[in-house]
C-alpha atoms as one frame of an Amber mdcrd trajectory, in Angstrom:
protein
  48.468   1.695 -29.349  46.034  -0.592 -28.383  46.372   0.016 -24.473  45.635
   3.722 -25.231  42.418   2.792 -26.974  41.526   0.674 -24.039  42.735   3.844
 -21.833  40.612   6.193 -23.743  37.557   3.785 -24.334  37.359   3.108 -19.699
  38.116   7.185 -19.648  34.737   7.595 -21.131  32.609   4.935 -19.983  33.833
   6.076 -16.380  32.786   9.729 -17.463  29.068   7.966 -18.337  29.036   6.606
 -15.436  29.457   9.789 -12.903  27.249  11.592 -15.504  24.330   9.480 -16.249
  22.969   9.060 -12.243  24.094  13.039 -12.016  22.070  13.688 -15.429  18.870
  11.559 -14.347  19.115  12.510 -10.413  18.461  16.214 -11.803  15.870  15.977
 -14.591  13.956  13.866 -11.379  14.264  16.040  -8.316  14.850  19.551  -9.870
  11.077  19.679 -10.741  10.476  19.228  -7.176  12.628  21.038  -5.847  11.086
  24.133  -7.802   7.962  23.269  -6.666   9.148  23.556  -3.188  11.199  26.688
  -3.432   8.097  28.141  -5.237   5.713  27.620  -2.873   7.648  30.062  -0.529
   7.457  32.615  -3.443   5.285  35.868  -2.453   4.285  36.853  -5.892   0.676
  35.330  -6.901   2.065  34.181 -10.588   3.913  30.968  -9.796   6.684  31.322
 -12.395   7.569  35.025 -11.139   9.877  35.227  -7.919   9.319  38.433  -5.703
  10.576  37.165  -2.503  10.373  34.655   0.414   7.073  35.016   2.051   4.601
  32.369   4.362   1.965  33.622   3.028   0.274  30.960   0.554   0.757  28.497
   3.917  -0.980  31.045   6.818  -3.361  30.597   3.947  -3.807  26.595   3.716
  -4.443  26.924   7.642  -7.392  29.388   7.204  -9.183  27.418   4.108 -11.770
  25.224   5.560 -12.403  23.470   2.607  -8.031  22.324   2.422  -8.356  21.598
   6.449 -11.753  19.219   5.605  -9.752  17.057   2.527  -7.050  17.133   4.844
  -8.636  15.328   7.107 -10.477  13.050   4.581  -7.217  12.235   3.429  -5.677
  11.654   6.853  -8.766   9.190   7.981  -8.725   7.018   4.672  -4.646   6.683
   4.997  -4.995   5.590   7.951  -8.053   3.148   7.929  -6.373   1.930   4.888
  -3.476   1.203   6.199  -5.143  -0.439   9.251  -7.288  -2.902   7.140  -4.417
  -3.451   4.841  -2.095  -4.783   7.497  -4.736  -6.654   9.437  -6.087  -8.847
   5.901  -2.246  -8.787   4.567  -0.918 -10.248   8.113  -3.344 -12.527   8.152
  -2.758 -13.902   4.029   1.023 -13.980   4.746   0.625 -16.141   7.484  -1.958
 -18.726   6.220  -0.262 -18.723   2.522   2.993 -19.257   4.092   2.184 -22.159
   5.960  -0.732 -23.510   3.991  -0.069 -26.123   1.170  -1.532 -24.836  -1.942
  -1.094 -26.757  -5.428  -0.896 -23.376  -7.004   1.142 -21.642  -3.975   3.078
 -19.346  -6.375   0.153 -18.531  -8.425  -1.443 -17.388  -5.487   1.722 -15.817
  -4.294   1.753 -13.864  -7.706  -1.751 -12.873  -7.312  -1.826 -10.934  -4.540
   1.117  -8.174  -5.940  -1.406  -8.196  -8.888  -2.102  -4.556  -7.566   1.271
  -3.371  -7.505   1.155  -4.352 -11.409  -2.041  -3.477 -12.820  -2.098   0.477
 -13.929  -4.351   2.538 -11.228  -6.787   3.809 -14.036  -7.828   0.619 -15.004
  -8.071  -0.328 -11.059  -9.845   2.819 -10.705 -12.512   2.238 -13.625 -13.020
  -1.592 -12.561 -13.690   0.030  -8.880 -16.189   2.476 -10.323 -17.590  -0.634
 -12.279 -17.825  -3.135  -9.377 -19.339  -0.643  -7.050 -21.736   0.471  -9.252
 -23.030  -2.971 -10.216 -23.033  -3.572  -5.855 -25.157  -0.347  -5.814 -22.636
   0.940  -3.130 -22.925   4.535  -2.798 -19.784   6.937  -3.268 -17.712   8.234
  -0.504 -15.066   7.484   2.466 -16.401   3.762   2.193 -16.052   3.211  -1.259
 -12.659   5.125  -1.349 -11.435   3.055   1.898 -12.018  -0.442   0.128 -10.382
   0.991  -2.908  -7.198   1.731  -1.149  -7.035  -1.144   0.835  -7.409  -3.248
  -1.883  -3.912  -1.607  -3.656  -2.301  -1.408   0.042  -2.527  -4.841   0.683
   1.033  -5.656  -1.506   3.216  -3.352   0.693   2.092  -5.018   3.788   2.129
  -8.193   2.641   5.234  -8.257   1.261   6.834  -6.881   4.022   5.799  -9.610
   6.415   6.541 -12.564   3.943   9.832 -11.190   4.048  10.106 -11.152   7.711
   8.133 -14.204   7.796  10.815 -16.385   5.376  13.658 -15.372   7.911  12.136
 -15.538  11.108  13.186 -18.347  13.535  10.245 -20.470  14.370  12.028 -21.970
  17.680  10.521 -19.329  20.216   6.861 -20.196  18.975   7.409 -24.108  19.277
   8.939 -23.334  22.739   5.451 -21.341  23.859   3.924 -24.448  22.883   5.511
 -26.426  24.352   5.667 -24.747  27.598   1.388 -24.952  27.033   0.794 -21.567
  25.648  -2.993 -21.837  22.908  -2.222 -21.144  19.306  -3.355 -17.814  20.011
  -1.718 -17.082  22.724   1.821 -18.415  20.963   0.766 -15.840  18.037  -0.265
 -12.867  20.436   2.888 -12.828  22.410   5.268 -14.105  20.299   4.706 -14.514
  16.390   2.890 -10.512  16.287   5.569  -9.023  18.341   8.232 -10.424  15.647
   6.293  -9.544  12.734   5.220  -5.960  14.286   8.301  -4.288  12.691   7.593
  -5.708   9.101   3.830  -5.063   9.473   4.458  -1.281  11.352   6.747  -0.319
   8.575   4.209  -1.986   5.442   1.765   0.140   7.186   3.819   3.082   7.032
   4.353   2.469   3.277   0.635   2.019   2.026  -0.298   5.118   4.525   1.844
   6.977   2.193   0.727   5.654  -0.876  -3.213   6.094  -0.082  -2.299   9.352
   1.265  -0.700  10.532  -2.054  -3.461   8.687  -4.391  -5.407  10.590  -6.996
  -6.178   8.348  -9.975  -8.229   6.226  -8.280  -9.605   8.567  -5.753 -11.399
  10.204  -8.511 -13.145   7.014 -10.040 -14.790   6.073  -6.712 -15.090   9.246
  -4.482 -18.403  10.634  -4.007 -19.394  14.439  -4.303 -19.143  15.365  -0.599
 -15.778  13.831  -0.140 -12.623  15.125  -1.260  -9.196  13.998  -0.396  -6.124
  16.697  -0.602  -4.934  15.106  -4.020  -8.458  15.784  -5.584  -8.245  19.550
  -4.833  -4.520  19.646  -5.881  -5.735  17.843  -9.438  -9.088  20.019  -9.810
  -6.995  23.283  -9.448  -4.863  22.622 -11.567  -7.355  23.025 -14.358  -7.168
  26.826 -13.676  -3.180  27.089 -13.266  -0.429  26.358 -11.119  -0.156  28.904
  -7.963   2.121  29.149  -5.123  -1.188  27.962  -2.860  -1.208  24.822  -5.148
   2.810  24.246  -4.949   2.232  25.119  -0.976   0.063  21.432  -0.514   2.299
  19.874  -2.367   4.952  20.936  -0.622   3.348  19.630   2.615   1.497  17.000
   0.774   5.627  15.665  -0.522   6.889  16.381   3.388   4.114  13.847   4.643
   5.250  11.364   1.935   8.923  11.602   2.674   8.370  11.309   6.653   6.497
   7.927   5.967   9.342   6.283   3.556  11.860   7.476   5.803  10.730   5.722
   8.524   9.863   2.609   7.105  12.773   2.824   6.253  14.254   3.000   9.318
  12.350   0.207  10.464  13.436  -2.100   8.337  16.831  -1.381   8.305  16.534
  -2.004  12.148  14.938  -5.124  11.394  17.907  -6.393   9.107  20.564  -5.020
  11.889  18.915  -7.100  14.598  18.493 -10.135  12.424
């Protein structure tokens, strides 16, 4: 009796178990998966299908205004990015080897971006800036997203940083190669996968950012997330579900080879 309670009782918590992921895998990607199939849809109401049609994109590539925030949004990604790797490279490698009293607190501070809720981040931006009496646009919106895609960088080089084998660098020493030189040809080149594939993840994140993009943009700049939030306010259409479409395909590219990356990192290690 009792084994076919026991029977019964693993017969149902192995039928949770194939359900559950199934269950939550749908209620997350079938939303976006309409979106995408929608924004092939050639009727102008977005929750009426009347066909596959190209149409709302032939229409992105003729709207000025979409190819100018495209561009905003491409240029702030990337200087982003840039900065972000260039100030995180440069805290992993002094934090790891300095020693701090309050290492860890330090440690814990800098992820203090990855924790803190973007509108708050975005509202102490608009503060800050204000008080500095820096004016709004692409400057104000690149320090912004450097400052929240500083974490992905950095904590892909720590990682790469705790594992790496330190003998090649004390052998460029030794053979009389500067500090600099030691870092330049050996230390970056070891790091560059961690640091390229960081990059990769805060290019995505900056490119996709709209929270804080509105707190700190100016009224001449607009980033591709900006338009897709302000149109919303007059309905979903296939155009809007169109940039998202492209908007998602940009995002997944991004992960997907950072991904890559570090997986090649790990397989080489």
């Amino acid at each position: 009796m009792k084994d076919n309670k026991l029977h019964i009782i693993r017969k149902k918590r192995g039928f949770f178990k194939v359900i559950y992921p199934i269950l939550m895998t749908v209620l997350t990607y079938l939303p976006i998966l309409m979106v995408v199939i929608y924004s092939f849809n050639g009727s102008r109401i977005s929750s009426v299908w009347s066909g596959f049609s190209l149409k709302w994109y032939s229409q992105l590539f003729r709207d000025d205004a979409i190819f100018e925030a495209l561009g905003n949004s491409l240029i702030l990604a990337l200087a982003s990015s840039l900065i972000a790797a260039v100030i995180a490279t440069s805290a992993a490698l002094f934090i790891g080897r300095a020693k701090l009293p309050f290492k860890w607190a330090v440690e814990k501070m800098s992820l203090a971006p990855l924790i803190i809720p973007e509108i708050i981040l975005g509202m102490v931006f608009l503060a800050f800036f204000s008080l500095l009496g820096l004016p709004f646009g692409m400057i104000s919106l690149i320090i912004a997203h450097t400052a929240f895609c500083i974490p992905y960088v950095y904590n892909q080089v720590k990682a790469r940083l705790e594992v790496m084998d330190n003998t090649a660098v004390e052998a460029a020493r030794d053979l009389g190669a500067s500090p600099m030189k030691a870092f330049l040809t050996v230390t970056l080149p070891m790091l560059m996968p961690a640091i390229v594939s960081g990059m990769f993840l805060s290019f995505a994140m900056s490119f996709d950012d709209v929270i804080i993009s509105i707190f700190v943009t100016g009224v001449d700049v607009n980033t591709l997330p900006i338009i897709v939030y302000t149109s919303l306010k007059t309905g979903v259409t296939p155009k809007i579900n169109a940039i998202c479409t492209l908007m998602l395909g940009v995002t997944v590219i991004c992960y997907v080879i950072a991904g890559i990356i570090g997986r090649k990192t790990k397989d080489k290690k």
